Coordinates of C-alpha atoms in Angstrom, one line a residue:
M493 CA -84.1 -8.6 49.4
E494 CA -82.2 -10.0 52.4
F495 CA -82.8 -6.7 54.4
I496 CA -86.6 -6.6 53.8
L497 CA -87.7 -9.5 56.0
P498 CA -85.8 -8.2 59.2
L499 CA -87.3 -4.8 58.7
I500 CA -90.9 -6.0 58.5
I501 CA -90.4 -8.2 61.5
G502 CA -89.0 -5.2 63.4
L503 CA -92.0 -3.1 62.5
V504 CA -94.5 -5.7 63.6
I505 CA -92.8 -6.3 66.9
G506 CA -92.7 -2.5 67.5
A507 CA -96.5 -2.2 66.8
I508 CA -97.2 -5.1 69.1
V509 CA -95.1 -3.6 71.9
V510 CA -96.9 -0.2 71.6
Y511 CA -100.3 -1.9 71.6
F512 CA -99.6 -3.9 74.7
V513 CA -98.1 -0.9 76.5
S514 CA -101.2 1.2 75.8
A515 CA -103.5 -1.6 76.7
G516 CA -101.7 -2.1 80.0
Q517 CA -102.0 1.5 80.8
R518 CA -105.7 1.5 80.0
K519 CA -106.2 -1.6 82.2
A520 CA -104.2 0.1 84.9
L521 CA -106.3 3.2 84.7
V522 CA -109.5 1.2 84.8
A523 CA -108.3 -0.7 87.8
D524 CA -107.3 2.5 89.5
G525 CA -110.7 4.0 88.7
Q526 CA -112.3 1.0 90.2
T527 CA -110.1 0.9 93.3
K528 CA -109.7 4.6 93.8
D529 CA -112.7 6.7 93.6
T530 CA -110.7 9.8 93.8
T531 CA -109.4 9.4 90.2
T532 CA -111.6 11.2 87.8
K533 CA -112.6 10.1 84.4
A534 CA -111.0 13.1 82.8
Q535 CA -107.6 12.2 84.1
A536 CA -108.1 8.8 82.8
E537 CA -108.9 10.1 79.3
S538 CA -106.0 12.5 79.5
M539 CA -103.6 9.7 80.3
I540 CA -105.2 7.6 77.5
A541 CA -104.7 10.4 75.1
E542 CA -101.1 10.9 76.3
A543 CA -100.4 7.2 75.9
K544 CA -102.0 7.2 72.5
L545 CA -99.9 10.2 71.5
K546 CA -96.8 8.5 72.7
S547 CA -97.7 5.4 70.9
E548 CA -98.4 7.4 67.7
K549 CA -95.0 9.1 68.1
T550 CA -93.4 5.8 68.6
I551 CA -95.1 4.4 65.6
A552 CA -94.2 7.5 63.5
A553 CA -90.6 7.2 64.7
A554 CA -90.6 3.5 63.9
E555 CA -92.2 4.2 60.5
L556 CA -89.6 7.0 59.8
K557 CA -86.8 4.6 60.9
A558 CA -88.3 1.9 58.7
E559 CA -88.6 4.3 55.8
K560 CA -85.0 5.4 56.4
T561 CA -83.8 1.8 56.7
F562 CA -85.8 0.9 53.6
S563 CA -84.3 3.9 51.7
E564 CA -80.8 2.9 52.8
F565 CA -81.7 -0.7 51.8
K566 CA -82.9 0.5 48.5
D567 CA -79.8 2.5 47.9
K568 CA -77.6 -0.4 48.8
Q569 CA -79.8 -2.6 46.7
E570 CA -79.3 -0.1 43.8
V571 CA -75.5 -0.1 44.3
F572 CA -75.5 -3.9 44.6
K573 CA -77.6 -4.1 41.4
K574 CA -75.2 -1.8 39.5
E575 CA -72.2 -3.8 40.7
K576 CA -73.8 -7.0 39.7
I577 CA -74.8 -5.5 36.3
K578 CA -71.2 -4.2 35.8
E579 CA -69.8 -7.6 36.9
S580 CA -72.2 -9.3 34.5
R581 CA -71.2 -6.9 31.7
D582 CA -67.5 -7.4 32.4
K583 CA -68.0 -11.1 32.4
F584 CA -70.0 -11.0 29.3
Q585 CA -67.4 -8.8 27.6
R586 CA -64.6 -11.2 28.7
F587 CA -66.6 -14.1 27.4
K588 CA -67.2 -12.1 24.2
D589 CA -63.5 -11.3 23.8
E590 CA -62.5 -14.9 24.4
F591 CA -65.1 -16.0 21.9
K592 CA -63.8 -13.5 19.4
Q593 CA -60.2 -14.6 20.0
E594 CA -61.2 -18.2 19.6
K595 CA -63.1 -17.4 16.5
A596 CA -60.1 -15.4 15.1
E597 CA -57.7 -18.3 15.8
E598 CA -60.2 -20.7 14.2
L599 CA -60.4 -18.4 11.3
V600 CA -56.6 -18.2 10.9
E601 CA -56.4 -22.0 11.2
L602 CA -59.1 -22.3 8.7
K603 CA -57.3 -20.0 6.3
E604 CA -54.1 -22.0 6.8
K605 CA -55.9 -25.2 6.1
R606 CA -57.6 -23.7 3.1
Q607 CA -54.2 -22.5 1.8
S608 CA -52.7 -25.9 2.5
L609 CA -55.5 -27.6 0.7
R610 CA -55.2 -25.1 -2.2
E611 CA -51.4 -25.8 -2.4
E612 CA -52.1 -29.6 -2.2
A613 CA -54.6 -29.2 -4.9
E614 CA -52.2 -27.2 -7.1
S615 CA -49.5 -29.8 -6.4
M616 CA -51.8 -32.6 -7.3
K617 CA -52.8 -30.7 -10.4
A618 CA -49.1 -30.3 -11.4
E619 CA -48.5 -34.0 -10.6
R620 CA -51.4 -34.9 -12.7
A621 CA -50.1 -32.7 -15.5
G622 CA -46.7 -34.3 -15.1
F623 CA -48.3 -37.7 -15.1
N624 CA -50.2 -36.9 -18.2
T625 CA -47.0 -35.7 -19.8
E626 CA -45.1 -38.9 -18.8
R627 CA -48.0 -41.0 -20.0
D628 CA -47.9 -39.2 -23.3
E629 CA -44.2 -39.7 -23.5
I630 CA -44.5 -43.4 -22.6
N631 CA -47.2 -43.8 -25.2
K632 CA -44.8 -42.2 -27.8
Q633 CA -42.0 -44.4 -26.6
Q634 CA -44.2 -47.5 -26.9
K635 CA -45.3 -46.4 -30.3
S636 CA -41.6 -45.9 -31.3
L637 CA -40.7 -49.2 -29.8
L638 CA -43.4 -50.9 -31.7
Q639 CA -42.1 -49.3 -34.9
E640 CA -38.5 -50.3 -34.0
E641 CA -39.7 -53.8 -33.2
Q642 CA -41.3 -54.1 -36.6
R643 CA -38.2 -52.7 -38.3
L644 CA -36.0 -55.2 -36.4
T645 CA -38.3 -58.0 -37.3
Q646 CA -37.9 -57.1 -40.9
R647 CA -34.2 -56.7 -40.5
N648 CA -33.9 -60.2 -38.8
K649 CA -35.7 -61.7 -41.7
K650 CA -33.3 -60.0 -44.1
L651 CA -30.3 -61.2 -42.0
D652 CA -31.6 -64.7 -42.0
E653 CA -31.8 -64.6 -45.7
E654 CA -28.3 -63.2 -45.9
I655 CA -27.0 -65.8 -43.5
A656 CA -28.4 -68.6 -45.6
T657 CA -26.8 -67.0 -48.7
A658 CA -23.5 -66.7 -46.8
Q659 CA -23.6 -70.3 -45.6
Q660 CA -24.2 -71.4 -49.1
K661 CA -21.2 -69.4 -50.2
Q662 CA -19.1 -70.7 -47.3
D663 CA -19.9 -74.3 -48.4
E664 CA -18.7 -73.4 -51.9
L665 CA -15.5 -71.8 -50.5
D666 CA -14.8 -74.9 -48.3
T667 CA -15.1 -77.1 -51.4
Q668 CA -12.8 -74.8 -53.4
H669 CA -10.4 -74.6 -50.4
E670 CA -10.1 -78.4 -50.3
K671 CA -9.4 -78.5 -54.0
F672 CA -6.9 -75.7 -53.7
S673 CA -5.1 -77.4 -50.7
S674 CA -4.9 -80.6 -52.6
E675 CA -3.5 -78.8 -55.6
L676 CA -0.9 -77.0 -53.4
E677 CA 0.2 -80.2 -51.7
R678 CA 0.6 -81.8 -55.1
I679 CA 2.6 -78.8 -56.5
S680 CA 4.8 -78.0 -53.3
N681 CA 5.2 -81.6 -52.2
L682 CA 4.2 -80.3 -48.6
T683 CA 1.4 -81.5 -46.4
A684 CA -1.1 -79.1 -44.9
D685 CA 0.5 -79.3 -41.5
E686 CA 4.0 -78.6 -42.8
A687 CA 2.8 -75.6 -44.8
K688 CA 0.9 -74.4 -41.7
A689 CA 4.0 -74.7 -39.5
R690 CA 6.2 -72.8 -42.0
L691 CA 3.6 -70.1 -42.3
L692 CA 3.3 -69.7 -38.5
E693 CA 7.1 -69.3 -38.3
D694 CA 7.1 -66.6 -40.9
V695 CA 4.3 -64.8 -39.1
R696 CA 6.1 -65.1 -35.7
Q697 CA 9.3 -63.6 -37.1
K698 CA 7.4 -60.8 -38.7
T699 CA 5.3 -60.1 -35.6
T700 CA 8.5 -60.1 -33.4
N701 CA 10.1 -57.5 -35.6
E702 CA 7.0 -55.3 -35.6
A703 CA 6.7 -55.6 -31.8
L704 CA 10.4 -54.5 -31.3
N705 CA 9.8 -51.6 -33.7
L706 CA 6.6 -50.7 -31.8
K707 CA 8.4 -50.9 -28.4
R708 CA 11.2 -48.7 -29.7
H709 CA 8.7 -46.2 -31.1
L710 CA 6.7 -46.1 -27.8
L711 CA 9.9 -45.6 -25.8
E712 CA 10.9 -42.7 -28.0
E713 CA 7.5 -41.2 -27.7
A714 CA 7.6 -41.7 -23.9
H715 CA 11.0 -40.0 -23.6
A716 CA 9.9 -37.2 -25.9
E717 CA 6.7 -36.7 -23.8
A718 CA 8.6 -36.8 -20.5
A719 CA 11.1 -34.2 -21.8
K720 CA 8.2 -32.1 -23.1
D721 CA 6.5 -32.2 -19.7
A722 CA 9.8 -31.4 -17.9
R723 CA 10.4 -28.4 -20.1
K724 CA 6.8 -27.3 -19.5
I725 CA 7.2 -27.6 -15.7
I726 CA 10.5 -25.6 -15.8
I727 CA 9.1 -22.9 -18.1
N728 CA 5.9 -22.5 -16.0
T729 CA 8.1 -22.3 -12.9
I730 CA 10.4 -19.7 -14.5
Q731 CA 7.4 -17.6 -15.7
R732 CA 5.8 -17.6 -12.2
I733 CA 9.0 -16.1 -10.6
G734 CA 9.8 -12.4 -11.0
A735 CA 13.3 -11.9 -9.6
A736 CA 15.3 -8.7 -9.1
E737 CA 19.0 -9.2 -9.6
T738 CA 21.7 -7.4 -7.7
I739 CA 25.1 -7.3 -9.1
E740 CA 27.9 -7.2 -6.5
N741 CA 31.4 -6.0 -7.2
T742 CA 34.6 -6.1 -5.2
V743 CA 34.5 -2.4 -4.6
S744 CA 32.2 0.0 -2.9
T745 CA 32.1 3.8 -3.1
F746 CA 31.6 6.2 -0.1
A747 CA 30.3 9.6 -1.0
L748 CA 31.6 12.7 0.9
D749 CA 30.0 16.1 1.4
S750 CA 33.3 17.8 0.7
D751 CA 36.8 16.9 -0.4
N752 CA 38.1 18.6 2.8
V753 CA 37.1 15.5 4.7
K754 CA 39.7 13.4 2.7
G755 CA 42.5 15.0 4.6
Q756 CA 41.0 14.1 8.0
I757 CA 40.5 10.5 6.8
I758 CA 44.1 10.2 5.7
G759 CA 45.4 11.8 8.8
R760 CA 48.9 13.0 9.6
E761 CA 51.4 10.9 7.6
G762 CA 48.5 8.6 6.7
R763 CA 48.0 7.2 10.2
N764 CA 44.2 7.4 10.2
I765 CA 43.7 5.6 6.9
R766 CA 46.2 2.9 7.9
A767 CA 44.3 2.5 11.2
I768 CA 41.0 2.1 9.2
E769 CA 42.6 -0.4 6.7
T770 CA 44.1 -2.4 9.6
A771 CA 40.9 -2.5 11.6
T772 CA 38.5 -3.4 8.7
G773 CA 40.8 -5.4 6.4
C774 CA 39.8 -3.3 3.4
E775 CA 41.8 -1.0 1.1
L776 CA 40.8 2.6 0.9
V777 CA 41.6 4.4 -2.3
V778 CA 41.6 8.2 -2.0
D779 CA 42.3 9.8 -5.4
D780 CA 41.3 12.8 -7.4
T781 CA 37.8 11.6 -7.8
P782 CA 35.7 14.4 -6.4
E783 CA 33.8 13.7 -3.1
T784 CA 34.3 9.9 -3.4
I785 CA 36.4 7.3 -1.6
V786 CA 36.7 3.8 -3.0
I787 CA 36.6 0.8 -0.6
S788 CA 38.1 -2.3 -2.1
S789 CA 37.9 -5.9 -0.7
F790 CA 36.8 -9.3 -1.9
D791 CA 34.7 -9.7 1.3
P792 CA 31.4 -7.8 1.1
I793 CA 31.0 -7.9 4.9
R794 CA 34.3 -6.2 5.4
R795 CA 33.4 -3.6 2.8
E796 CA 30.1 -2.9 4.5
I797 CA 31.8 -2.6 7.9
A798 CA 34.3 -0.2 6.5
R799 CA 31.6 1.9 4.8
L800 CA 29.5 2.1 8.0
S801 CA 32.6 2.9 10.1
L802 CA 33.6 5.7 7.7
K803 CA 30.1 7.1 7.8
R804 CA 30.1 7.3 11.6
L805 CA 33.6 8.7 11.7
V806 CA 32.8 11.5 9.2
T807 CA 29.5 12.3 10.9
D808 CA 31.2 12.5 14.3
G809 CA 34.2 14.4 13.0
R810 CA 36.6 12.8 15.5
I811 CA 39.0 10.7 13.4
H812 CA 42.0 9.2 15.0
P813 CA 43.4 5.7 15.5
A814 CA 41.8 5.0 18.9
R815 CA 38.5 6.3 17.8
V816 CA 38.7 4.3 14.6
E817 CA 39.2 1.0 16.5
E818 CA 36.4 1.9 18.8
V819 CA 33.9 2.6 16.0
V820 CA 35.0 -0.4 13.9
N821 CA 34.5 -2.8 16.9
K822 CA 31.1 -1.3 17.6
V823 CA 30.1 -1.6 13.9
K824 CA 31.2 -5.2 13.8
K825 CA 28.9 -6.1 16.7
E826 CA 26.1 -4.3 15.1
M827 CA 26.9 -6.0 11.8
N828 CA 26.5 -9.4 13.5
N829 CA 23.1 -8.4 14.8
Q830 CA 22.1 -7.0 11.4
I831 CA 23.1 -10.3 9.8
V832 CA 20.9 -12.2 12.2
E833 CA 18.0 -9.8 11.6
I834 CA 18.4 -10.2 7.8
G835 CA 18.3 -14.0 8.3
K836 CA 15.2 -13.8 10.4
K837 CA 13.4 -11.5 8.0
T838 CA 14.3 -13.8 5.1
V839 CA 13.0 -16.9 6.9
V840 CA 9.8 -15.1 7.9
E841 CA 9.2 -13.9 4.3
L842 CA 9.7 -17.5 3.0
D843 CA 7.4 -18.9 5.7
I844 CA 10.1 -21.4 6.9
H845 CA 9.7 -22.6 10.5
G846 CA 12.0 -24.2 13.0
L847 CA 15.3 -23.1 11.4
P848 CA 18.1 -23.2 14.0
Q849 CA 19.7 -19.9 15.0
D850 CA 23.1 -20.8 13.4
L851 CA 21.4 -21.5 10.1
V852 CA 19.5 -18.3 10.4
R853 CA 22.9 -16.5 10.8
Y854 CA 24.3 -18.3 7.7
V855 CA 21.2 -17.1 5.7
G856 CA 21.9 -13.5 6.8
R857 CA 25.6 -13.8 5.8
M858 CA 24.5 -14.7 2.3
R859 CA 23.3 -11.1 1.8
F860 CA 27.0 -10.1 1.8
R861 CA 28.3 -12.8 -0.5
S862 CA 28.1 -13.1 -4.3
S863 CA 28.6 -15.8 -6.8
Y864 CA 29.8 -14.8 -10.3
G865 CA 28.4 -11.3 -9.6
Q866 CA 25.0 -12.7 -8.4
N867 CA 24.0 -11.9 -4.9
L868 CA 24.0 -15.2 -2.9
L869 CA 21.0 -14.4 -0.8
R870 CA 18.9 -13.3 -3.7
H871 CA 20.0 -16.4 -5.6
S872 CA 19.0 -18.6 -2.6
I873 CA 15.6 -16.9 -2.2
E874 CA 14.9 -17.2 -5.9
T875 CA 15.9 -20.9 -5.8
A876 CA 13.7 -21.5 -2.8
H877 CA 10.7 -19.9 -4.7
L878 CA 11.5 -21.9 -7.8
C879 CA 11.8 -25.1 -5.9
A880 CA 8.4 -24.6 -4.2
T881 CA 6.8 -23.6 -7.5
M882 CA 8.2 -26.6 -9.3
A883 CA 7.2 -29.0 -6.6
A884 CA 3.7 -27.6 -6.8
E885 CA 3.7 -28.0 -10.6
M886 CA 4.7 -31.6 -10.1
G887 CA 1.7 -32.2 -7.7
M888 CA 3.8 -32.9 -4.6
S889 CA 2.3 -32.7 -1.1
K890 CA 2.4 -29.6 1.0
K891 CA 5.0 -31.1 3.3
N892 CA 7.3 -31.8 0.4
I893 CA 6.7 -28.3 -1.1
K894 CA 7.9 -26.8 2.2
L895 CA 10.9 -29.1 2.3
A896 CA 11.7 -28.0 -1.3
K897 CA 11.6 -24.4 -0.3
R898 CA 13.8 -25.1 2.8
A899 CA 16.4 -27.0 0.7
G900 CA 16.4 -24.2 -1.9
L901 CA 17.2 -21.6 0.7
L902 CA 20.0 -23.7 2.3
H903 CA 21.6 -25.3 -0.7
D904 CA 24.5 -22.8 -0.8
I905 CA 25.2 -22.3 3.0
G906 CA 28.6 -23.9 2.5
K907 CA 29.7 -20.7 0.7
V908 CA 29.3 -18.7 3.9
A909 CA 31.3 -21.0 6.2
D910 CA 32.9 -19.5 9.3
E911 CA 36.1 -21.4 8.6
D912 CA 38.2 -22.5 5.6
T913 CA 37.7 -26.0 4.5
E914 CA 39.0 -28.2 1.7
L915 CA 35.5 -29.5 1.0
S916 CA 33.3 -28.1 -1.8
H917 CA 30.6 -25.8 -0.7
A918 CA 27.9 -28.5 -1.4
L919 CA 29.6 -31.1 0.8
Y920 CA 30.4 -28.6 3.5
G921 CA 26.8 -27.3 3.5
M922 CA 25.6 -30.9 3.8
Q923 CA 27.8 -31.4 6.9
I924 CA 26.4 -28.2 8.4
A925 CA 22.8 -29.4 7.7
E926 CA 23.6 -32.8 9.3
K927 CA 25.1 -31.1 12.3
H928 CA 21.8 -29.2 12.9
K929 CA 19.7 -32.4 12.2
E930 CA 17.9 -31.2 9.1
N931 CA 15.6 -33.5 7.2
P932 CA 17.5 -36.3 5.3
M933 CA 15.9 -35.2 2.0
V934 CA 17.1 -31.6 2.6
I935 CA 20.6 -32.9 3.5
N936 CA 20.9 -35.0 0.3
A937 CA 19.6 -32.1 -1.8
I938 CA 22.3 -29.8 -0.5
G939 CA 25.1 -32.3 -1.0
A940 CA 24.0 -33.5 -4.4
H941 CA 23.0 -30.3 -6.2
H942 CA 26.4 -30.4 -8.0
D943 CA 26.4 -34.2 -8.5
E944 CA 29.1 -34.8 -5.9
I945 CA 27.1 -37.5 -4.1
E946 CA 24.3 -39.7 -5.4
M947 CA 20.7 -38.3 -5.4
N948 CA 18.3 -40.5 -3.4
N949 CA 15.0 -38.5 -3.7
I950 CA 13.1 -36.3 -6.2
L951 CA 13.8 -33.2 -4.1
S952 CA 17.5 -33.4 -5.0
H953 CA 16.7 -33.2 -8.7
I954 CA 14.4 -30.3 -8.1
I955 CA 17.1 -28.3 -6.2
Q956 CA 19.7 -29.0 -8.9
A957 CA 17.3 -27.9 -11.7
C958 CA 16.2 -24.7 -9.9
D959 CA 19.8 -23.8 -9.0
A960 CA 20.7 -24.0 -12.7
I961 CA 17.6 -22.0 -13.6
S962 CA 18.5 -19.2 -11.2
G963 CA 22.2 -19.1 -12.0
A964 CA 22.4 -20.1 -15.6
R965 CA 19.5 -18.2 -17.2
P966 CA 20.3 -15.1 -19.3
G967 CA 20.9 -12.0 -17.3
A968 CA 21.1 -13.7 -13.9
R969 CA 24.9 -13.5 -13.4
R970 CA 27.4 -10.9 -14.5
E971 CA 27.8 -10.4 -18.2
V972 CA 29.3 -7.6 -20.2
L973 CA 26.5 -5.2 -20.8
D974 CA 27.3 -4.5 -24.4
G975 CA 27.5 -8.3 -25.1
Y976 CA 24.2 -8.9 -23.5
I977 CA 22.5 -6.1 -25.5
N978 CA 24.1 -7.3 -28.7
R979 CA 22.8 -10.9 -28.0
I980 CA 19.3 -9.6 -27.4
K981 CA 19.5 -7.5 -30.6
E982 CA 20.8 -10.5 -32.6
L983 CA 17.9 -12.7 -31.4
E984 CA 15.4 -10.2 -32.8
E985 CA 17.4 -9.8 -36.1
I986 CA 17.4 -13.6 -36.6
A987 CA 13.6 -13.7 -36.4
V988 CA 12.9 -10.5 -38.5
K989 CA 15.0 -11.6 -41.5
N990 CA 12.6 -14.5 -42.2
P991 CA 9.8 -13.8 -44.7
G992 CA 6.4 -13.1 -43.4
V993 CA 7.7 -11.9 -40.0
A994 CA 6.2 -8.5 -39.0
S995 CA 8.2 -7.9 -35.8
A996 CA 10.0 -9.7 -33.1
F997 CA 10.6 -9.0 -29.4
A998 CA 13.0 -10.6 -27.0
M999 CA 11.2 -11.0 -23.6
Q1000 CA 12.2 -12.1 -20.1
A1001 CA 15.9 -11.1 -20.3
G1002 CA 16.3 -13.0 -23.6
R1003 CA 14.7 -16.3 -22.3
E1004 CA 11.7 -15.9 -24.7
L1005 CA 11.4 -14.6 -28.3
R1006 CA 8.0 -13.6 -29.5
V1007 CA 7.6 -13.4 -33.3
M1008 CA 4.6 -11.6 -34.8
V1009 CA 3.8 -12.8 -38.4
E1010 CA 1.5 -11.6 -41.1
A1011 CA -1.6 -13.7 -41.1
D1012 CA -2.1 -13.4 -44.9
E1013 CA 1.5 -14.6 -45.7
V1014 CA 2.0 -17.3 -43.0
S1015 CA -0.4 -20.1 -42.4
D1016 CA -0.8 -22.0 -39.1
Q1017 CA 1.3 -24.9 -40.4
H1018 CA 3.9 -22.5 -41.7
A1019 CA 4.0 -20.8 -38.3
E1020 CA 5.0 -24.1 -36.6
E1021 CA 7.7 -24.6 -39.2
L1022 CA 8.9 -21.0 -38.8
S1023 CA 9.2 -21.5 -35.0
F1024 CA 11.3 -24.6 -35.5
K1025 CA 13.4 -22.9 -38.1
I1026 CA 14.2 -19.9 -36.0
S1027 CA 15.1 -22.0 -33.0
Q1028 CA 17.5 -24.0 -35.1
E1029 CA 19.1 -20.8 -36.4
I1030 CA 19.6 -19.5 -32.9
Q1031 CA 21.2 -22.8 -31.8
E1032 CA 23.6 -22.8 -34.7
S1033 CA 24.6 -19.1 -34.7
M1034 CA 24.5 -18.0 -31.0
Q1035 CA 25.9 -19.0 -27.6
Y1036 CA 23.8 -18.5 -24.6
P1037 CA 23.2 -20.1 -21.1
G1038 CA 20.0 -22.0 -20.5
Q1039 CA 17.3 -22.2 -23.2
I1040 CA 15.3 -19.7 -25.3
K1041 CA 11.6 -20.2 -26.1
V1042 CA 10.6 -19.2 -29.6
M1043 CA 6.9 -18.3 -29.8
V1044 CA 5.3 -17.5 -33.2
I1045 CA 2.1 -15.6 -33.0
R1046 CA -0.3 -15.4 -35.9
E1047 CA -3.3 -13.1 -35.6
K1048 CA -6.0 -12.2 -38.1
R1049 CA -7.6 -8.8 -37.6
A1050 CA -10.6 -7.5 -39.5
V1051 CA -11.2 -3.7 -39.1
N1052 CA -14.0 -1.6 -40.5
F1053 CA -15.4 1.8 -39.7
A1054 CA -19.1 2.8 -39.2
R1055 CA -19.7 6.3 -40.5

């Protein structure tokens, strides 16, 4: 619409211009006709027609231009209209989408509120039901209380009547007591106070005797209970330890691939074997035993050095005195390194931290020492485990459990001393521990485990007990095999000869005897008596280290078959 008004104004102005131009031409022609007689009327009309034609052309051109302008305006108007329509539609669609989104959000919120209201309604319904249940329960309780109150009221009335009757009887008894006291005073020639004092003295003496008997009985029970708990702790500790025993001897054997090597080992006029014995400190026995050389020495480290040296010499094939000394010296150095590695491995396996290097070396040397045929390192490791287990059974702290394990490992380090000493191994081991600034509890436990010094802490008692368990229990140290087997067999025979015994088995290297009895022939009470009887027979007829647990097992089995 904004283009129409300028177009109309342009058309009007064009028409006015054409009109005035044609009018001016006419006036000019009239004036010329009046002033010039030579101009003819035909020429004037011709000029007027020409001017009219020009004006019509101008008007036609203006109309054509106006129509063209109007058409362009119309096209632009149509495009503008379409754009506005599209913009309006987009705006409407955007408003519509926003409205839908708002409605959707409102719908979701409405659903959530509806769900929340439904849940609240259900919760209120449940609460109302619970309240009704509680109300019913309260009503029942009130009813029960009312009944109880009525019953108590009736009982109080009855008690009042009984109290009145009892008071009446008490009055009668008081009267009779006064008569009886008067009669007693008359018969015994004693006043009531004198009789009372004599009675109190009798009661005091009797009470004193009973108190002493009770005290003695309680002490006996306490000692028995303490001993029972101690045995239980020791038994549980032993059962939780599974140890492998290694029996060491004073000889080692070295296997040969061929007897021809024996001649090389002996050497010309025996110089090679003498060189080996001199370098290692061991005696080599070369006899008729096929493909075997016996190495004899009380020192296991020397025997191991001799064995390894022989192995290298035989493998190398060069056996002469100079080579023997070279190999033995080299093996000794490697042996020292091996001892340290064994000590480190043992310490790591036991999870013991901060052990000085010298003590680690002592621990490694234990591998090549034995005590009554029991390997010293295995004994120390087993004692360490036993100490930690027993400390745990007694409810000690983690710190004390670690100290117990440490003391158990080090309690026999005096047996692997580098130098000879007149002190016992316990006291010398205590000196070594003091030198390396061990914990005072560990030092006392090492020195006191054979009662050579006074024990000042519970750890020392644990070390002594566990050392005895590891060394004195059946099968731990060297025994004659036939005697050991006979003792195990005798244990089972003692149990089987009792009536009602179905079978007996010696377990845990003879530390436990399990006796299976017939359920129909032996009752539970008889089973306890049988266990005590068998233990007494073992004590009277056998000799054994440590203690033996006798367990009588009674089972009742019912078996049927479905066919």
